[in-house]
GROMACS .gro file of C-alpha atoms in nm:
model
  381
    1UNK     CA    1  10.169  18.896   5.262
    2UNK     CA    2  10.529  18.917   5.339
    3UNK     CA    3  10.759  18.596   5.344
    4UNK     CA    4  10.808  18.639   5.725
    5UNK     CA    5  10.421  18.636   5.779
    6UNK     CA    6  10.392  18.346   5.554
    7UNK     CA    7  10.652  18.148   5.744
    8UNK     CA    8  10.549  17.843   5.957
    9UNK     CA    9  10.688  17.899   6.302
   10UNK     CA   10  10.819  17.625   6.519
   11UNK     CA   11  10.582  17.717   6.801
   12UNK     CA   12  10.377  18.008   6.917
   13UNK     CA   13  10.284  18.051   7.296
   14UNK     CA   14   9.917  18.075   7.370
   15UNK     CA   15   9.895  18.419   7.520
   16UNK     CA   16   9.625  18.682   7.474
   17UNK     CA   17   9.416  18.954   7.623
   18UNK     CA   18   9.323  18.744   7.932
   19UNK     CA   19   9.692  18.722   8.034
   20UNK     CA   20   9.756  19.073   7.968
   21UNK     CA   21   9.475  19.186   8.199
   22UNK     CA   22   9.600  18.949   8.470
   23UNK     CA   23   9.956  19.096   8.441
   24UNK     CA   24   9.806  19.454   8.445
   25UNK     CA   25   9.613  19.371   8.749
   26UNK     CA   26   9.906  19.257   8.929
   27UNK     CA   27  10.101  19.572   8.854
   28UNK     CA   28   9.804  19.797   8.944
   29UNK     CA   29   9.762  19.618   9.279
   30UNK     CA   30  10.095  19.743   9.390
   31UNK     CA   31  10.220  19.409   9.478
   32UNK     CA   32  10.444  19.287   9.212
   33UNK     CA   33  10.702  19.070   9.385
   34UNK     CA   34  10.653  18.725   9.536
   35UNK     CA   35  10.325  18.741   9.714
   36UNK     CA   36   9.948  18.624   9.696
   37UNK     CA   37   9.939  18.544   9.337
   38UNK     CA   38  10.243  18.332   9.355
   39UNK     CA   39  10.071  18.154   9.656
   40UNK     CA   40   9.757  18.099   9.439
   41UNK     CA   41   9.958  17.972   9.150
   42UNK     CA   42  10.138  17.717   9.367
   43UNK     CA   43   9.798  17.580   9.502
   44UNK     CA   44   9.659  17.553   9.152
   45UNK     CA   45   9.965  17.389   9.024
   46UNK     CA   46   9.989  17.137   9.311
   47UNK     CA   47   9.636  17.044   9.252
   48UNK     CA   48   9.684  17.006   8.870
   49UNK     CA   49   9.977  16.759   8.911
   50UNK     CA   50   9.857  16.569   9.223
   51UNK     CA   51  10.133  16.687   9.449
   52UNK     CA   52  10.091  16.799   9.823
   53UNK     CA   53  10.314  17.111   9.779
   54UNK     CA   54  10.442  17.344   9.495
   55UNK     CA   55  10.705  17.602   9.541
   56UNK     CA   56  10.746  17.858   9.265
   57UNK     CA   57  11.094  17.950   9.161
   58UNK     CA   58  11.267  18.151   8.882
   59UNK     CA   59  11.324  17.880   8.633
   60UNK     CA   60  11.332  17.502   8.588
   61UNK     CA   61  11.702  17.512   8.631
   62UNK     CA   62  11.685  17.684   8.974
   63UNK     CA   63  11.403  17.427   9.054
   64UNK     CA   64  11.662  17.135   8.978
   65UNK     CA   65  11.921  17.298   9.172
   66UNK     CA   66  11.708  17.342   9.485
   67UNK     CA   67  11.590  16.985   9.458
   68UNK     CA   68  11.949  16.860   9.470
   69UNK     CA   69  12.033  17.092   9.763
   70UNK     CA   70  11.751  16.967   9.976
   71UNK     CA   71  11.861  16.613   9.908
   72UNK     CA   72  12.219  16.704  10.037
   73UNK     CA   73  12.388  16.652   9.709
   74UNK     CA   74  12.734  16.798   9.710
   75UNK     CA   75  13.116  16.772   9.629
   76UNK     CA   76  13.219  16.420   9.573
   77UNK     CA   77  12.875  16.295   9.476
   78UNK     CA   78  12.766  16.183   9.145
   79UNK     CA   79  12.420  16.217   8.987
   80UNK     CA   80  12.305  16.005   8.693
   81UNK     CA   81  12.149  16.209   8.425
   82UNK     CA   82  12.062  16.159   8.063
   83UNK     CA   83  12.288  16.346   7.821
   84UNK     CA   84  12.001  16.368   7.592
   85UNK     CA   85  11.850  16.674   7.747
   86UNK     CA   86  11.877  17.052   7.751
   87UNK     CA   87  12.214  17.123   7.912
   88UNK     CA   88  12.052  17.284   8.211
   89UNK     CA   89  11.985  16.924   8.340
   90UNK     CA   90  12.349  16.841   8.367
   91UNK     CA   91  12.432  17.195   8.486
   92UNK     CA   92  12.212  17.176   8.783
   93UNK     CA   93  12.426  16.891   8.917
   94UNK     CA   94  12.737  17.096   8.858
   95UNK     CA   95  12.563  17.384   9.057
   96UNK     CA   96  12.527  17.153   9.355
   97UNK     CA   97  12.906  17.077   9.329
   98UNK     CA   98  12.852  16.717   9.229
   99UNK     CA   99  12.927  16.553   8.910
  100UNK     CA  100  12.683  16.445   8.627
  101UNK     CA  101  12.714  16.088   8.506
  102UNK     CA  102  12.564  16.057   8.166
  103UNK     CA  103  12.343  15.750   8.097
  104UNK     CA  104  12.187  15.638   7.762
  105UNK     CA  105  11.823  15.635   7.685
  106UNK     CA  106  11.543  15.443   7.515
  107UNK     CA  107  11.536  15.495   7.133
  108UNK     CA  108  11.156  15.522   7.121
  109UNK     CA  109  11.116  15.786   7.406
  110UNK     CA  110  11.442  15.943   7.461
  111UNK     CA  111  11.420  15.874   7.821
  112UNK     CA  112  11.636  15.703   8.089
  113UNK     CA  113  11.544  15.344   8.175
  114UNK     CA  114  11.629  15.126   8.479
  115UNK     CA  115  11.873  14.946   8.257
  116UNK     CA  116  12.061  15.246   8.130
  117UNK     CA  117  12.083  15.396   8.492
  118UNK     CA  118  12.231  15.060   8.631
  119UNK     CA  119  12.487  15.067   8.368
  120UNK     CA  120  12.663  15.358   8.494
  121UNK     CA  121  12.582  15.392   8.863
  122UNK     CA  122  12.867  15.367   9.101
  123UNK     CA  123  12.925  15.360   9.478
  124UNK     CA  124  12.951  15.748   9.446
  125UNK     CA  125  12.597  15.767   9.291
  126UNK     CA  126  12.380  15.966   9.538
  127UNK     CA  127  12.078  16.046   9.301
  128UNK     CA  128  11.910  15.991   8.961
  129UNK     CA  129  11.771  16.283   8.775
  130UNK     CA  130  11.523  16.151   8.494
  131UNK     CA  131  11.370  16.374   8.227
  132UNK     CA  132  11.029  16.333   8.078
  133UNK     CA  133  11.179  16.435   7.747
  134UNK     CA  134  10.968  16.658   7.520
  135UNK     CA  135  10.665  16.583   7.727
  136UNK     CA  136  10.691  16.207   7.661
  137UNK     CA  137  10.659  16.049   8.013
  138UNK     CA  138  10.930  15.836   8.137
  139UNK     CA  139  10.847  15.502   8.288
  140UNK     CA  140  10.862  15.629   8.645
  141UNK     CA  141  10.709  15.310   8.795
  142UNK     CA  142  10.997  15.103   8.700
  143UNK     CA  143  11.253  15.383   8.762
  144UNK     CA  144  11.113  15.446   9.113
  145UNK     CA  145  11.109  15.078   9.207
  146UNK     CA  146  11.465  15.043   9.065
  147UNK     CA  147  11.582  15.364   9.260
  148UNK     CA  148  11.417  15.221   9.588
  149UNK     CA  149  11.616  14.904   9.545
  150UNK     CA  150  11.929  15.097   9.514
  151UNK     CA  151  11.844  15.334   9.791
  152UNK     CA  152  11.866  15.624   9.566
  153UNK     CA  153  11.642  15.942   9.539
  154UNK     CA  154  11.484  15.988   9.200
  155UNK     CA  155  11.442  16.360   9.095
  156UNK     CA  156  11.206  16.428   8.786
  157UNK     CA  157  11.292  16.688   8.530
  158UNK     CA  158  10.930  16.753   8.417
  159UNK     CA  159  11.027  17.072   8.240
  160UNK     CA  160  10.836  16.985   7.933
  161UNK     CA  161  10.567  16.759   8.093
  162UNK     CA  162  10.278  16.954   8.238
  163UNK     CA  163   9.961  16.771   8.140
  164UNK     CA  164  10.122  16.453   8.030
  165UNK     CA  165  10.016  16.132   8.202
  166UNK     CA  166  10.189  15.807   8.319
  167UNK     CA  167   9.997  15.512   8.449
  168UNK     CA  168   9.668  15.712   8.407
  169UNK     CA  169   9.796  15.993   8.649
  170UNK     CA  170   9.957  16.331   8.585
  171UNK     CA  171  10.330  16.342   8.567
  172UNK     CA  172  10.446  16.475   8.895
  173UNK     CA  173  10.194  16.252   9.084
  174UNK     CA  174  10.390  16.063   9.363
  175UNK     CA  175  10.726  16.218   9.266
  176UNK     CA  176  10.983  16.252   9.528
  177UNK     CA  177  11.066  16.589   9.382
  178UNK     CA  178  10.977  16.717   9.035
  179UNK     CA  179  11.110  17.035   8.852
  180UNK     CA  180  10.893  17.228   8.617
  181UNK     CA  181  10.951  17.507   8.342
  182UNK     CA  182  10.726  17.792   8.230
  183UNK     CA  183  10.969  17.901   7.959
  184UNK     CA  184  10.776  18.036   7.648
  185UNK     CA  185  10.823  17.704   7.461
  186UNK     CA  186  10.638  17.517   7.731
  187UNK     CA  187  10.261  17.466   7.719
  188UNK     CA  188  10.213  17.682   8.042
  189UNK     CA  189  10.439  17.990   8.021
  190UNK     CA  190  10.501  18.285   8.257
  191UNK     CA  191  10.780  18.419   8.039
  192UNK     CA  192  11.040  18.250   8.242
  193UNK     CA  193  10.976  18.062   8.581
  194UNK     CA  194  10.969  17.733   8.739
  195UNK     CA  195  10.819  17.516   9.017
  196UNK     CA  196  10.932  17.222   9.255
  197UNK     CA  197  10.657  16.983   9.362
  198UNK     CA  198  10.680  16.746   9.633
  199UNK     CA  199  10.477  16.562   9.894
  200UNK     CA  200  10.722  16.628  10.168
  201UNK     CA  201  10.608  16.920  10.387
  202UNK     CA  202  10.962  16.967  10.543
  203UNK     CA  203  11.119  16.986  10.198
  204UNK     CA  204  10.875  17.225  10.079
  205UNK     CA  205  10.923  17.462  10.378
  206UNK     CA  206  11.301  17.455  10.313
  207UNK     CA  207  11.259  17.524   9.939
  208UNK     CA  208  11.051  17.821  10.036
  209UNK     CA  209  11.345  17.933  10.256
  210UNK     CA  210  11.623  17.857  10.002
  211UNK     CA  211  11.447  18.042   9.732
  212UNK     CA  212  11.453  18.358   9.942
  213UNK     CA  213  11.802  18.373  10.079
  214UNK     CA  214  11.741  18.138  10.354
  215UNK     CA  215  11.502  18.378  10.529
  216UNK     CA  216  11.256  18.212  10.774
  217UNK     CA  217  10.979  18.478  10.721
  218UNK     CA  218  10.884  18.584  10.355
  219UNK     CA  219  10.803  18.944  10.263
  220UNK     CA  220  10.435  18.848  10.217
  221UNK     CA  221  10.430  18.709  10.568
  222UNK     CA  222  10.593  19.018  10.716
  223UNK     CA  223  10.366  19.245  10.538
  224UNK     CA  224  10.053  19.053  10.644
  225UNK     CA  225  10.145  19.078  11.012
  226UNK     CA  226  10.018  19.353  11.240
  227UNK     CA  227  10.321  19.323  11.450
  228UNK     CA  228  10.695  19.378  11.353
  229UNK     CA  229  10.855  19.070  11.228
  230UNK     CA  230  11.230  19.038  11.257
  231UNK     CA  231  11.334  18.782  11.007
  232UNK     CA  232  11.628  18.547  11.038
  233UNK     CA  233  11.856  18.391  10.775
  234UNK     CA  234  11.884  18.033  10.879
  235UNK     CA  235  12.133  17.925  10.601
  236UNK     CA  236  12.306  18.050  10.293
  237UNK     CA  237  12.009  18.058  10.029
  238UNK     CA  238  11.943  18.208   9.674
  239UNK     CA  239  11.747  18.464   9.504
  240UNK     CA  240  11.509  18.223   9.308
  241UNK     CA  241  11.185  18.382   9.344
  242UNK     CA  242  10.886  18.434   9.104
  243UNK     CA  243  10.711  18.748   9.075
  244UNK     CA  244  10.323  18.807   9.125
  245UNK     CA  245  10.316  18.930   8.758
  246UNK     CA  246  10.451  18.602   8.633
  247UNK     CA  247  10.229  18.397   8.870
  248UNK     CA  248   9.910  18.599   8.751
  249UNK     CA  249   9.991  18.488   8.389
  250UNK     CA  250  10.051  18.145   8.507
  251UNK     CA  251   9.718  18.107   8.660
  252UNK     CA  252   9.554  18.211   8.331
  253UNK     CA  253   9.764  17.971   8.148
  254UNK     CA  254   9.694  17.678   8.375
  255UNK     CA  255   9.326  17.721   8.298
  256UNK     CA  256   9.398  17.674   7.936
  257UNK     CA  257   9.593  17.360   7.973
  258UNK     CA  258   9.317  17.101   7.892
  259UNK     CA  259   9.214  17.254   7.567
  260UNK     CA  260   9.591  17.322   7.472
  261UNK     CA  261   9.673  16.953   7.513
  262UNK     CA  262   9.381  16.834   7.333
  263UNK     CA  263   9.459  17.049   7.029
  264UNK     CA  264   9.827  16.935   7.043
  265UNK     CA  265   9.733  16.577   7.053
  266UNK     CA  266   9.501  16.620   6.758
  267UNK     CA  267   9.771  16.780   6.562
  268UNK     CA  268  10.008  16.507   6.655
  269UNK     CA  269   9.771  16.231   6.554
  270UNK     CA  270   9.723  16.421   6.212
  271UNK     CA  271  10.119  16.448   6.175
  272UNK     CA  272  10.141  16.075   6.243
  273UNK     CA  273   9.864  15.996   5.985
  274UNK     CA  274  10.041  16.191   5.717
  275UNK     CA  275  10.381  16.072   5.777
  276UNK     CA  276  10.294  15.703   5.793
  277UNK     CA  277  10.396  15.634   5.432
  278UNK     CA  278  10.701  15.876   5.434
  279UNK     CA  279  10.995  15.643   5.407
  280UNK     CA  280  11.284  15.687   5.671
  281UNK     CA  281  11.076  15.901   5.913
  282UNK     CA  282  10.964  15.774   6.245
  283UNK     CA  283  10.743  16.020   6.450
  284UNK     CA  284  10.741  16.038   6.828
  285UNK     CA  285  10.444  15.835   6.982
  286UNK     CA  286  10.275  15.772   7.320
  287UNK     CA  287  10.472  15.512   7.516
  288UNK     CA  288  10.280  15.202   7.641
  289UNK     CA  289  10.283  15.348   8.006
  290UNK     CA  290  10.140  15.694   7.927
  291UNK     CA  291  10.036  15.976   7.721
  292UNK     CA  292  10.248  16.275   7.597
  293UNK     CA  293  10.136  16.631   7.601
  294UNK     CA  294  10.343  16.664   7.270
  295UNK     CA  295  10.518  16.972   7.397
  296UNK     CA  296  10.777  16.896   7.107
  297UNK     CA  297  10.685  16.689   6.808
  298UNK     CA  298  11.003  16.535   6.688
  299UNK     CA  299  11.077  16.273   6.416
  300UNK     CA  300  11.371  16.032   6.399
  301UNK     CA  301  11.528  15.987   6.048
  302UNK     CA  302  11.675  15.677   5.914
  303UNK     CA  303  12.049  15.683   5.915
  304UNK     CA  304  12.049  15.690   5.544
  305UNK     CA  305  11.784  15.953   5.510
  306UNK     CA  306  11.875  16.161   5.186
  307UNK     CA  307  12.077  16.451   5.297
  308UNK     CA  308  12.051  16.369   5.659
  309UNK     CA  309  11.888  16.595   5.930
  310UNK     CA  310  12.075  16.906   5.845
  311UNK     CA  311  11.994  16.870   5.477
  312UNK     CA  312  11.618  16.844   5.580
  313UNK     CA  313  11.640  17.133   5.818
  314UNK     CA  314  11.777  17.341   5.526
  315UNK     CA  315  11.497  17.223   5.292
  316UNK     CA  316  11.245  17.308   5.544
  317UNK     CA  317  11.386  17.668   5.595
  318UNK     CA  318  11.388  17.714   5.217
  319UNK     CA  319  11.024  17.633   5.227
  320UNK     CA  320  10.944  17.884   5.485
  321UNK     CA  321  10.903  17.633   5.751
  322UNK     CA  322  11.098  17.679   6.103
  323UNK     CA  323  11.214  17.355   6.253
  324UNK     CA  324  11.474  17.291   6.511
  325UNK     CA  325  11.748  17.013   6.540
  326UNK     CA  326  11.632  16.740   6.779
  327UNK     CA  327  11.718  16.707   7.156
  328UNK     CA  328  12.080  16.804   7.224
  329UNK     CA  329  12.340  16.570   7.362
  330UNK     CA  330  12.520  16.749   7.647
  331UNK     CA  331  12.826  16.539   7.653
  332UNK     CA  332  12.915  16.656   7.303
  333UNK     CA  333  12.882  17.021   7.386
  334UNK     CA  334  13.204  17.219   7.448
  335UNK     CA  335  13.099  17.294   7.804
  336UNK     CA  336  13.149  16.917   7.878
  337UNK     CA  337  13.453  16.862   7.651
  338UNK     CA  338  13.680  16.611   7.850
  339UNK     CA  339  13.408  16.512   8.085
  340UNK     CA  340  13.413  16.129   8.110
  341UNK     CA  341  13.127  15.950   7.957
  342UNK     CA  342  13.040  15.592   7.881
  343UNK     CA  343  12.937  15.502   7.526
  344UNK     CA  344  12.608  15.653   7.453
  345UNK     CA  345  12.510  15.517   7.109
  346UNK     CA  346  12.128  15.591   7.131
  347UNK     CA  347  12.186  15.930   7.276
  348UNK     CA  348  12.420  16.013   6.978
  349UNK     CA  349  12.187  15.860   6.720
  350UNK     CA  350  11.884  16.057   6.840
  351UNK     CA  351  12.076  16.377   6.863
  352UNK     CA  352  12.229  16.350   6.526
  353UNK     CA  353  11.920  16.216   6.326
  354UNK     CA  354  11.613  16.398   6.476
  355UNK     CA  355  11.433  16.719   6.442
  356UNK     CA  356  11.143  16.903   6.601
  357UNK     CA  357  10.867  17.013   6.367
  358UNK     CA  358  10.622  17.283   6.403
  359UNK     CA  359  10.339  17.235   6.646
  360UNK     CA  360  10.123  17.514   6.792
  361UNK     CA  361   9.759  17.549   6.893
  362UNK     CA  362   9.650  17.769   6.591
  363UNK     CA  363   9.829  17.552   6.333
  364UNK     CA  364   9.627  17.496   6.027
  365UNK     CA  365   9.601  17.179   5.822
  366UNK     CA  366   9.746  17.373   5.539
  367UNK     CA  367  10.046  17.442   5.732
  368UNK     CA  368  10.090  17.076   5.840
  369UNK     CA  369  10.053  16.980   5.481
  370UNK     CA  370  10.323  17.208   5.379
  371UNK     CA  371  10.554  17.075   5.641
  372UNK     CA  372  10.498  16.718   5.559
  373UNK     CA  373  10.543  16.788   5.168
  374UNK     CA  374  10.895  16.877   5.228
  375UNK     CA  375  10.960  16.566   5.423
  376UNK     CA  376  10.799  16.353   5.154
  377UNK     CA  377  10.999  16.525   4.879
  378UNK     CA  378  11.329  16.488   5.067
  379UNK     CA  379  11.266  16.118   5.147
  380UNK     CA  380  11.265  16.047   4.764
  381UNK     CA  381  11.626  16.184   4.744
   0.00000   0.00000   0.00000
């Protein structure tokens, strides 16, 4: 076996023959653009997360952008976001013409709290964008109540959180607007793609127009009519559509979600058991208010961990284990150099001292043991 074949990957998407057949069927149908399979995927996804409406788009980034557009966010406005997130969270605010205001996060979950948002909101704050980081659900009950008191809309970046629960209900249930990702590192993947969910019918209708250049009649609607349909373009929109090929794959993936989460939670529980006596390593855990889907399995290292995070990443790589640095801090990236930010000590601590360990549905106990053995050896100095 080659060294590459023996390597433990950080993740493997659960894709197979069923997805290939679904994509092939879409191609052979002659309808490959946004059409009936997208509509079916939207219905199935909305039912899964407990939302009234789901609108498929080209990525989670475009889902976030459109969510801010329907809220009327624009130049002169501020949106509170976590810096501890993939940079797309902050970028979407910039796309809307507004300014992201970075808030700190909770050390255990990596998520915004009402207190961290309150510390940075100003009279120019027009929305809060909370992330369910790595599939760990944010305490949205508290955040929603606080935002209601402040008269601010709460948008949920649920990119990583499909299948996670909060308060016994799916993440996304009751959300004003939630944005989702189908990137290959997510549990449900369509290669690329995203979704917006909401209970507001008027917003859903506008989201559908905005994703298709502001057009009042979709291609599928025009095709289905037995009379000529002369479409109108009601506002300046975007090309943020999903294809029927992607949606066909997404429908298959959605059907695998329950066993996928069960397997990831089983592996996460075993990781926690194996790591419980490794000094200087704190694994991610379920918060008291919900359950994670363990889209990412990260550990936080003690500040005096021998060799630090980067040394451990190097040791894992040498042992044939692919791992990743922990969640980035957007305010420390060159794209946001000079952007004002309040002190973010927890964000910087997590970003500096955390890493993501391999976790995928076909992972074996031997592979997990191999990962943990490196952490155990490095912890001894």
